[in-house]
Short mmCIF file of C-alpha atoms in Angstrom, two decimals:
data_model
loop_
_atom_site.label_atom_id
_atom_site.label_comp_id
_atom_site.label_asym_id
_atom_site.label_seq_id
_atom_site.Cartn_x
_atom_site.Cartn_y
_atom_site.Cartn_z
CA UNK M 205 -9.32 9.58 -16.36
CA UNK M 206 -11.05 9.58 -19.82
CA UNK M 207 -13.79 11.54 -18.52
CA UNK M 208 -14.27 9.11 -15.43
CA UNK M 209 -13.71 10.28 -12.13
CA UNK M 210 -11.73 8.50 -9.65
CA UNK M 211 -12.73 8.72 -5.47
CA UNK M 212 -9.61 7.89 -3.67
CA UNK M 213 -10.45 10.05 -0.35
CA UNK M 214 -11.93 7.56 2.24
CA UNK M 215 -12.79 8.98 5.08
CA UNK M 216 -12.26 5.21 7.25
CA UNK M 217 -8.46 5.58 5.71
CA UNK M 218 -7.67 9.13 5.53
CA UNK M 219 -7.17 11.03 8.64
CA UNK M 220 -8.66 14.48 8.07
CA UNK M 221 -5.76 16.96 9.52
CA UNK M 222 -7.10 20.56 10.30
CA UNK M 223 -10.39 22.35 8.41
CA UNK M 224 -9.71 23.58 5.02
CA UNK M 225 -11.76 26.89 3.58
CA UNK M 226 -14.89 25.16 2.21
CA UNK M 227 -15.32 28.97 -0.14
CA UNK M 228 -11.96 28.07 -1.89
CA UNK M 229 -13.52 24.59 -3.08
CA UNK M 230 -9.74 22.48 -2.24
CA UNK M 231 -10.05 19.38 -4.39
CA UNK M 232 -7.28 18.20 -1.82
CA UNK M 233 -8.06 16.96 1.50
CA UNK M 234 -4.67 17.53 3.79
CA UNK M 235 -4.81 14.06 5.66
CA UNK M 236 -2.17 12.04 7.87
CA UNK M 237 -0.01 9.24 6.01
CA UNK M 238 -2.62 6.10 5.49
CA UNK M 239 -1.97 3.14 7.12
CA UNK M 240 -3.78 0.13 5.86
CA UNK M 241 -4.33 -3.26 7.21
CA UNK M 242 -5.07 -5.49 4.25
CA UNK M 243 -6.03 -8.32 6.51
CA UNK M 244 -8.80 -9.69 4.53
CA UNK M 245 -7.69 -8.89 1.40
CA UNK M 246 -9.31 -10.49 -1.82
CA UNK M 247 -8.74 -9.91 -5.81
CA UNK M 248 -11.61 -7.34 -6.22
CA UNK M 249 -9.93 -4.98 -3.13
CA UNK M 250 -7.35 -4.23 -5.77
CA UNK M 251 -9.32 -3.08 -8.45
CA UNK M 252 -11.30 -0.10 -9.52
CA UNK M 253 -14.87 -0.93 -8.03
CA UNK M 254 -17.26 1.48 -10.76
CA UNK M 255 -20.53 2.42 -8.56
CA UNK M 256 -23.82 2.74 -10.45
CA UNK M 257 -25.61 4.79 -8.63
CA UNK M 258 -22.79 7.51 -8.21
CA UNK M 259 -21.20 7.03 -11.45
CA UNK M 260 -17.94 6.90 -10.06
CA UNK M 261 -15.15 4.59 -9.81
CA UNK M 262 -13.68 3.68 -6.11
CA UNK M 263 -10.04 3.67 -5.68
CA UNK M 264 -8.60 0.36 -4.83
CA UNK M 265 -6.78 -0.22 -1.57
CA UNK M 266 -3.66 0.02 -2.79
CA UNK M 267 -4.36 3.71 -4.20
CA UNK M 268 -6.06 4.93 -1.14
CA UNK M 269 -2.28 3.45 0.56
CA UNK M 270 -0.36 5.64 -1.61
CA UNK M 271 2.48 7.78 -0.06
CA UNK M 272 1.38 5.82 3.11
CA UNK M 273 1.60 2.08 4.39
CA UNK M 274 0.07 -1.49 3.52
CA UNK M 275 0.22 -3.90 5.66
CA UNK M 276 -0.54 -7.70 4.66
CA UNK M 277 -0.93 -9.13 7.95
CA UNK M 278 -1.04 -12.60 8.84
CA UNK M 279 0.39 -12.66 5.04
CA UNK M 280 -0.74 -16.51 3.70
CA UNK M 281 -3.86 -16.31 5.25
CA UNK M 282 -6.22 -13.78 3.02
CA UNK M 283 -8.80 -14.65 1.17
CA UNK M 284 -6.52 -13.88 -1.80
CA UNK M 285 -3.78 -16.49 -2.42
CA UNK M 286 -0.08 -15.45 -1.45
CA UNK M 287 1.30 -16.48 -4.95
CA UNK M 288 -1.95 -14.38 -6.69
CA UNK M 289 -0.92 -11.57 -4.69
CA UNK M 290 2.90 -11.06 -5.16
CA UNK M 291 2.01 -11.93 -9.31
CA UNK M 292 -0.46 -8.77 -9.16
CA UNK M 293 1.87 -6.47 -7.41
CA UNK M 294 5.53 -7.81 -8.86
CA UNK M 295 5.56 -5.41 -11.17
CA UNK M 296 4.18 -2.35 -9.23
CA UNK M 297 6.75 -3.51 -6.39
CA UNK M 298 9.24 -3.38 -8.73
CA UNK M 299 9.03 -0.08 -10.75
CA UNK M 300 6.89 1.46 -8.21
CA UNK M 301 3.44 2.32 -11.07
CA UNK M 302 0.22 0.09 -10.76
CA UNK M 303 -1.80 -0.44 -14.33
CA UNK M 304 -5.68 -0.15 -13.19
CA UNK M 305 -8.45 -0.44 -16.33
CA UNK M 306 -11.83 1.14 -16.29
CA UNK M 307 -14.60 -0.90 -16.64
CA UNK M 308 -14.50 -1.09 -20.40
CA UNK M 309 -10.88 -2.02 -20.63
CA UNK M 310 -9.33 1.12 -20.87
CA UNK M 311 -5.72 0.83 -18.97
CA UNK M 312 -3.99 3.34 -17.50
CA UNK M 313 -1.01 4.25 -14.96
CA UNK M 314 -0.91 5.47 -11.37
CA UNK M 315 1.78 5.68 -9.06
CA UNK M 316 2.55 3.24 -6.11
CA UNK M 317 4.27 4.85 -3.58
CA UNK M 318 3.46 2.44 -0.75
CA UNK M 319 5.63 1.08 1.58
CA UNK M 320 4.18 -2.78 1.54
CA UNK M 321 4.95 -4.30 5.20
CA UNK M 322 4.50 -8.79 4.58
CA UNK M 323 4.05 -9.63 8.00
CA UNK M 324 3.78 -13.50 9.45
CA UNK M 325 4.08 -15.55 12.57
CA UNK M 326 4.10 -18.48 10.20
CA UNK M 327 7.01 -20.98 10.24
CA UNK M 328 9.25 -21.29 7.48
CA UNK M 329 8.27 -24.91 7.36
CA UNK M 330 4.71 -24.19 7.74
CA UNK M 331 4.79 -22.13 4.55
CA UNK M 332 3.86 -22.97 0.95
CA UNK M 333 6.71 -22.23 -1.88
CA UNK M 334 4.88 -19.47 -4.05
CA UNK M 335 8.07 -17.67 -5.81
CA UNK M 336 11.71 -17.93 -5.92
CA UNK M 337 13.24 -16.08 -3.33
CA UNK M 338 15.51 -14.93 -6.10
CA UNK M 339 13.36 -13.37 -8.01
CA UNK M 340 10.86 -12.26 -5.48
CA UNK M 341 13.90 -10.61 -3.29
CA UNK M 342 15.03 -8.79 -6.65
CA UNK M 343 11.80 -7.42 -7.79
CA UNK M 344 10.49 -6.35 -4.65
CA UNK M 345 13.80 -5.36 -3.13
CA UNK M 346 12.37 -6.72 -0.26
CA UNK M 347 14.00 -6.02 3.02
CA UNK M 348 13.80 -8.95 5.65
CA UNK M 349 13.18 -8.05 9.45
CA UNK M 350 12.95 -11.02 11.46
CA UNK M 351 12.30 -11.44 15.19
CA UNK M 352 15.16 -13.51 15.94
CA UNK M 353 17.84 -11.37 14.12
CA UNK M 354 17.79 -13.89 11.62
CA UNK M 355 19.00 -12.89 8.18
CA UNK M 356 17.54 -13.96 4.73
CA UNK M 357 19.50 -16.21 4.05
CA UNK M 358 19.12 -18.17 7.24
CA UNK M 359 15.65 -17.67 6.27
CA UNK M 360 16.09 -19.67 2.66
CA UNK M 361 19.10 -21.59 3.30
CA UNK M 362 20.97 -21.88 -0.40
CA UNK M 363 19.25 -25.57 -0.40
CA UNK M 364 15.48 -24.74 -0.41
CA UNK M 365 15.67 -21.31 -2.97
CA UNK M 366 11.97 -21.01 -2.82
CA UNK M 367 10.71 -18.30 -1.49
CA UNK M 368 7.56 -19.63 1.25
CA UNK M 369 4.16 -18.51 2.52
CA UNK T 580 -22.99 19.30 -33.52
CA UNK T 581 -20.22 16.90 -34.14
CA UNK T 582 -19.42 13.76 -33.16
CA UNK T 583 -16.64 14.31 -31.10
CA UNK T 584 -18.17 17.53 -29.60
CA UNK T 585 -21.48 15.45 -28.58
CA UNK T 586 -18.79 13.10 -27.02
CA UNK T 587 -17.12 15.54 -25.42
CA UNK T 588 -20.44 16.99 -24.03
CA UNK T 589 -21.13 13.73 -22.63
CA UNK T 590 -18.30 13.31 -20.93
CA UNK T 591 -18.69 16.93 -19.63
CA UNK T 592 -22.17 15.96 -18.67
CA UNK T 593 -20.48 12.41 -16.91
CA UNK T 594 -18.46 14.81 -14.82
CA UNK T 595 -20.82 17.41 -13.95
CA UNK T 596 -23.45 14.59 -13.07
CA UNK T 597 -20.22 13.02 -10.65
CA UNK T 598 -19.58 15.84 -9.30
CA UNK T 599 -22.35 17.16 -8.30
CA UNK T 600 -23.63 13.82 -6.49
CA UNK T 601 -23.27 13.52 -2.75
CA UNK T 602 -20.51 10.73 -2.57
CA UNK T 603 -18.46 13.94 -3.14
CA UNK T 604 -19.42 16.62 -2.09
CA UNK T 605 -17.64 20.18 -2.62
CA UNK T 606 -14.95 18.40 -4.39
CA UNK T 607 -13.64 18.82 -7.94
CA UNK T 608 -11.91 16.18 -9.73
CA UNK T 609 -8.54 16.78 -10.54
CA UNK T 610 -6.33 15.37 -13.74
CA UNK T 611 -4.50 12.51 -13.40
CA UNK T 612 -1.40 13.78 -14.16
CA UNK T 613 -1.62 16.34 -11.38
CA UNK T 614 -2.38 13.21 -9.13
CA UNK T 615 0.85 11.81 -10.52
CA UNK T 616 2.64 15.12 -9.23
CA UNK T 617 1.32 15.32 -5.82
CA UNK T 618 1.78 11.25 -5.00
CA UNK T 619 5.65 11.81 -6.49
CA UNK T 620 5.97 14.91 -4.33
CA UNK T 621 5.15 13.49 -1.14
CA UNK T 622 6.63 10.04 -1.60
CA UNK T 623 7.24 9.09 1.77
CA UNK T 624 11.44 9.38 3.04
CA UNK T 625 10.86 8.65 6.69
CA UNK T 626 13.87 9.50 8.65
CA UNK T 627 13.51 6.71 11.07
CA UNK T 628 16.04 7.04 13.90
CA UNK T 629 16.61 4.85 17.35
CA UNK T 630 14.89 7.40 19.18
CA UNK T 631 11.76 7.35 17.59
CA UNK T 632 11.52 4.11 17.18
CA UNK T 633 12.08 4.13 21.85
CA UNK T 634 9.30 5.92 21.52
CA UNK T 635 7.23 4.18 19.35
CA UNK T 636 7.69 1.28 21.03
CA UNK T 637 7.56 2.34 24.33
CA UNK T 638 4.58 0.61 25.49
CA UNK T 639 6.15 -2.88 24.48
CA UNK T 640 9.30 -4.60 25.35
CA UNK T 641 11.41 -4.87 22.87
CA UNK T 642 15.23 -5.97 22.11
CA UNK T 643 18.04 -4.42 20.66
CA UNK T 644 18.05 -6.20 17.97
CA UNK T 645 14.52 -5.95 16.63
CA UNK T 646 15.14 -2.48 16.36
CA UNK T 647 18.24 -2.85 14.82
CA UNK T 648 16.55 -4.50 12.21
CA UNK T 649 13.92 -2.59 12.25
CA UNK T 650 15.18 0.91 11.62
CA UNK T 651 16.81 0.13 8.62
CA UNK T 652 13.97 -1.50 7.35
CA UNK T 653 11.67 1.14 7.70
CA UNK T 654 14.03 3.70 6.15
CA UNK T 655 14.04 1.67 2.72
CA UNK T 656 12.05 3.01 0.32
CA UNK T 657 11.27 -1.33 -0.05
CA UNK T 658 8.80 -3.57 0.94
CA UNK T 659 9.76 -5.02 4.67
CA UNK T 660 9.15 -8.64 5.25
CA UNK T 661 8.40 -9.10 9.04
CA UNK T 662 8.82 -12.45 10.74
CA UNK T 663 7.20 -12.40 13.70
CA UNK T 664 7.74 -15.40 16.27
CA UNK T 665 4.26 -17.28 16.84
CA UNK T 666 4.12 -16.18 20.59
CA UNK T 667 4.49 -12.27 19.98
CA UNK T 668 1.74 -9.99 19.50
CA UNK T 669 2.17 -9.30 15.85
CA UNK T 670 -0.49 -6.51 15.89
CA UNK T 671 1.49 -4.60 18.65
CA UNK T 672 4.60 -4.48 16.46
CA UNK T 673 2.87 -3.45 13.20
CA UNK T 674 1.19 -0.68 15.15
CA UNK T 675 4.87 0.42 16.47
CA UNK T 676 5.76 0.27 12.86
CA UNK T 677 3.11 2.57 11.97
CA UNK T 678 3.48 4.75 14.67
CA UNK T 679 7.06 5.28 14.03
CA UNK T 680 6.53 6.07 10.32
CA UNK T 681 3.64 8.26 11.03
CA UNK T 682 5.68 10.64 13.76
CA UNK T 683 8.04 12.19 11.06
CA UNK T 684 4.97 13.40 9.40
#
């Protein structure tokens, strides 16, 4: 990108499948789908990190997820605040294309083709209000899974329409 | 030389300099659009039934219902948002998740 060059293969992520012909010089690495646990995630995580020594720009987690999965486990509890997070990735969610910048503000567009898994043992009435459900629900299209066969709407009864971390 | 050839040269030399370091080596840079074209192409469409989910759960006890939710969820090309109850292993049942995605691949 703009004569920068981009490292999204990590080895810790990527799960090498098979050997490929080193003569042919791939500039693919065949891997298994990435699975991610963004755990501990924090702001920087989700940004280009530019590396002096190499000259080159690291891809940020959710790039290295792409056509893979991303979990936020324990979702409320990262270093990164729930209501931070789902304003960074609302639109990617949404229309499915992150906006990174290089280091000297140059934007740009890559695709985000992860499948984002929220996941939380936290109680509805533990959780902080962060979004409306409304407009969370629509531009994530999320799609609610709870343990107890609940649905979403038993989740955020019609009289508390925020959506809670 | 020109301006815009010395930049170009630069850049060239950026690249060169990049590529030929050891963070990676053996491994040309490709264009971003091509990038584009490979993440479209193999957008994930897991075709997540009850049976692999049995079997990617098989080393937990599960209910009927979880999967029932489950499946569909993980056939959405959406985000899932996973309520887990306080006393379950939350880790075992992302892993099952994974695992189930990850067989149809």
């Amino acid at each position: 990108m703009d004569g920068q060059v981009i490292s999204v293969y990590d080895p810790i992520v990527h799960k090498k499948v098979g050997e490929d012909d080193r003569d042919s010089d791939p500039p693919w690495v065949l891997c298994q789908r990435p699975c991610i646990r963004g755990g501990e995630l924090a702001a920087a995580l989700l940004e280009l990190h530019y590396d002096d020594a190499s000259g080159i720009d690291s891809a940020p987690l959710q790039m290295k997820a792409n056509n893979g999965i991303f979990i936020i486990d324990d979702f409320g509890r990262q270093q990164m605040p729930p209501r931070e997070l789902l304003n960074r990735w609302i639109v990617p969610l949404d229309r499915r294309v992150d906006y990174l910048s290089l280091r000297y503000g140059l934007k740009f567009e890559i695709p985000f083709e992860v499948l984002v898994v929220f996941a939380t043992n936290t109680r509805h009435e533990d959780r902080e209000p962060v979004a409306s459900e409304e407009d969370l629900a629509r531009a994530a299209q999320l799609y609610f899974a709870t343990e107890e066969g609940r649905s979403a709407r038993d989740l955020f009864p019609p009289g508390r329409p925020e959506f809670h971390f | 030389m020109t301006t815009a050839s010395a930049s170009r040269g630069a850049v060239g030399q950026r690249r060169r300099s990049a590529c030929g370091s050891a963070s990676i080596p053996g491994r040309r840079p490709v264009s971003l659009r091509s990038y584009w074209e490979a993440v479209k192409a193999q957008a994930a469409k897991p075709e997540v039934n009850r049976q692999v989910l049995q079997v990617a759960f098989s080393d937990m006890v599960t209910s009927e219902s979880l999967l029932d939710q489950l499946g569909p969820a993980l056939i959405e090309p959406s985000s899932i948002f996973l309520y887990v109850r306080p006393e379950t292993t939350r880790p075992a049942l992302l892993s099952g998740c994974c695992e189930s995605i990850r067989m149809q691949f």
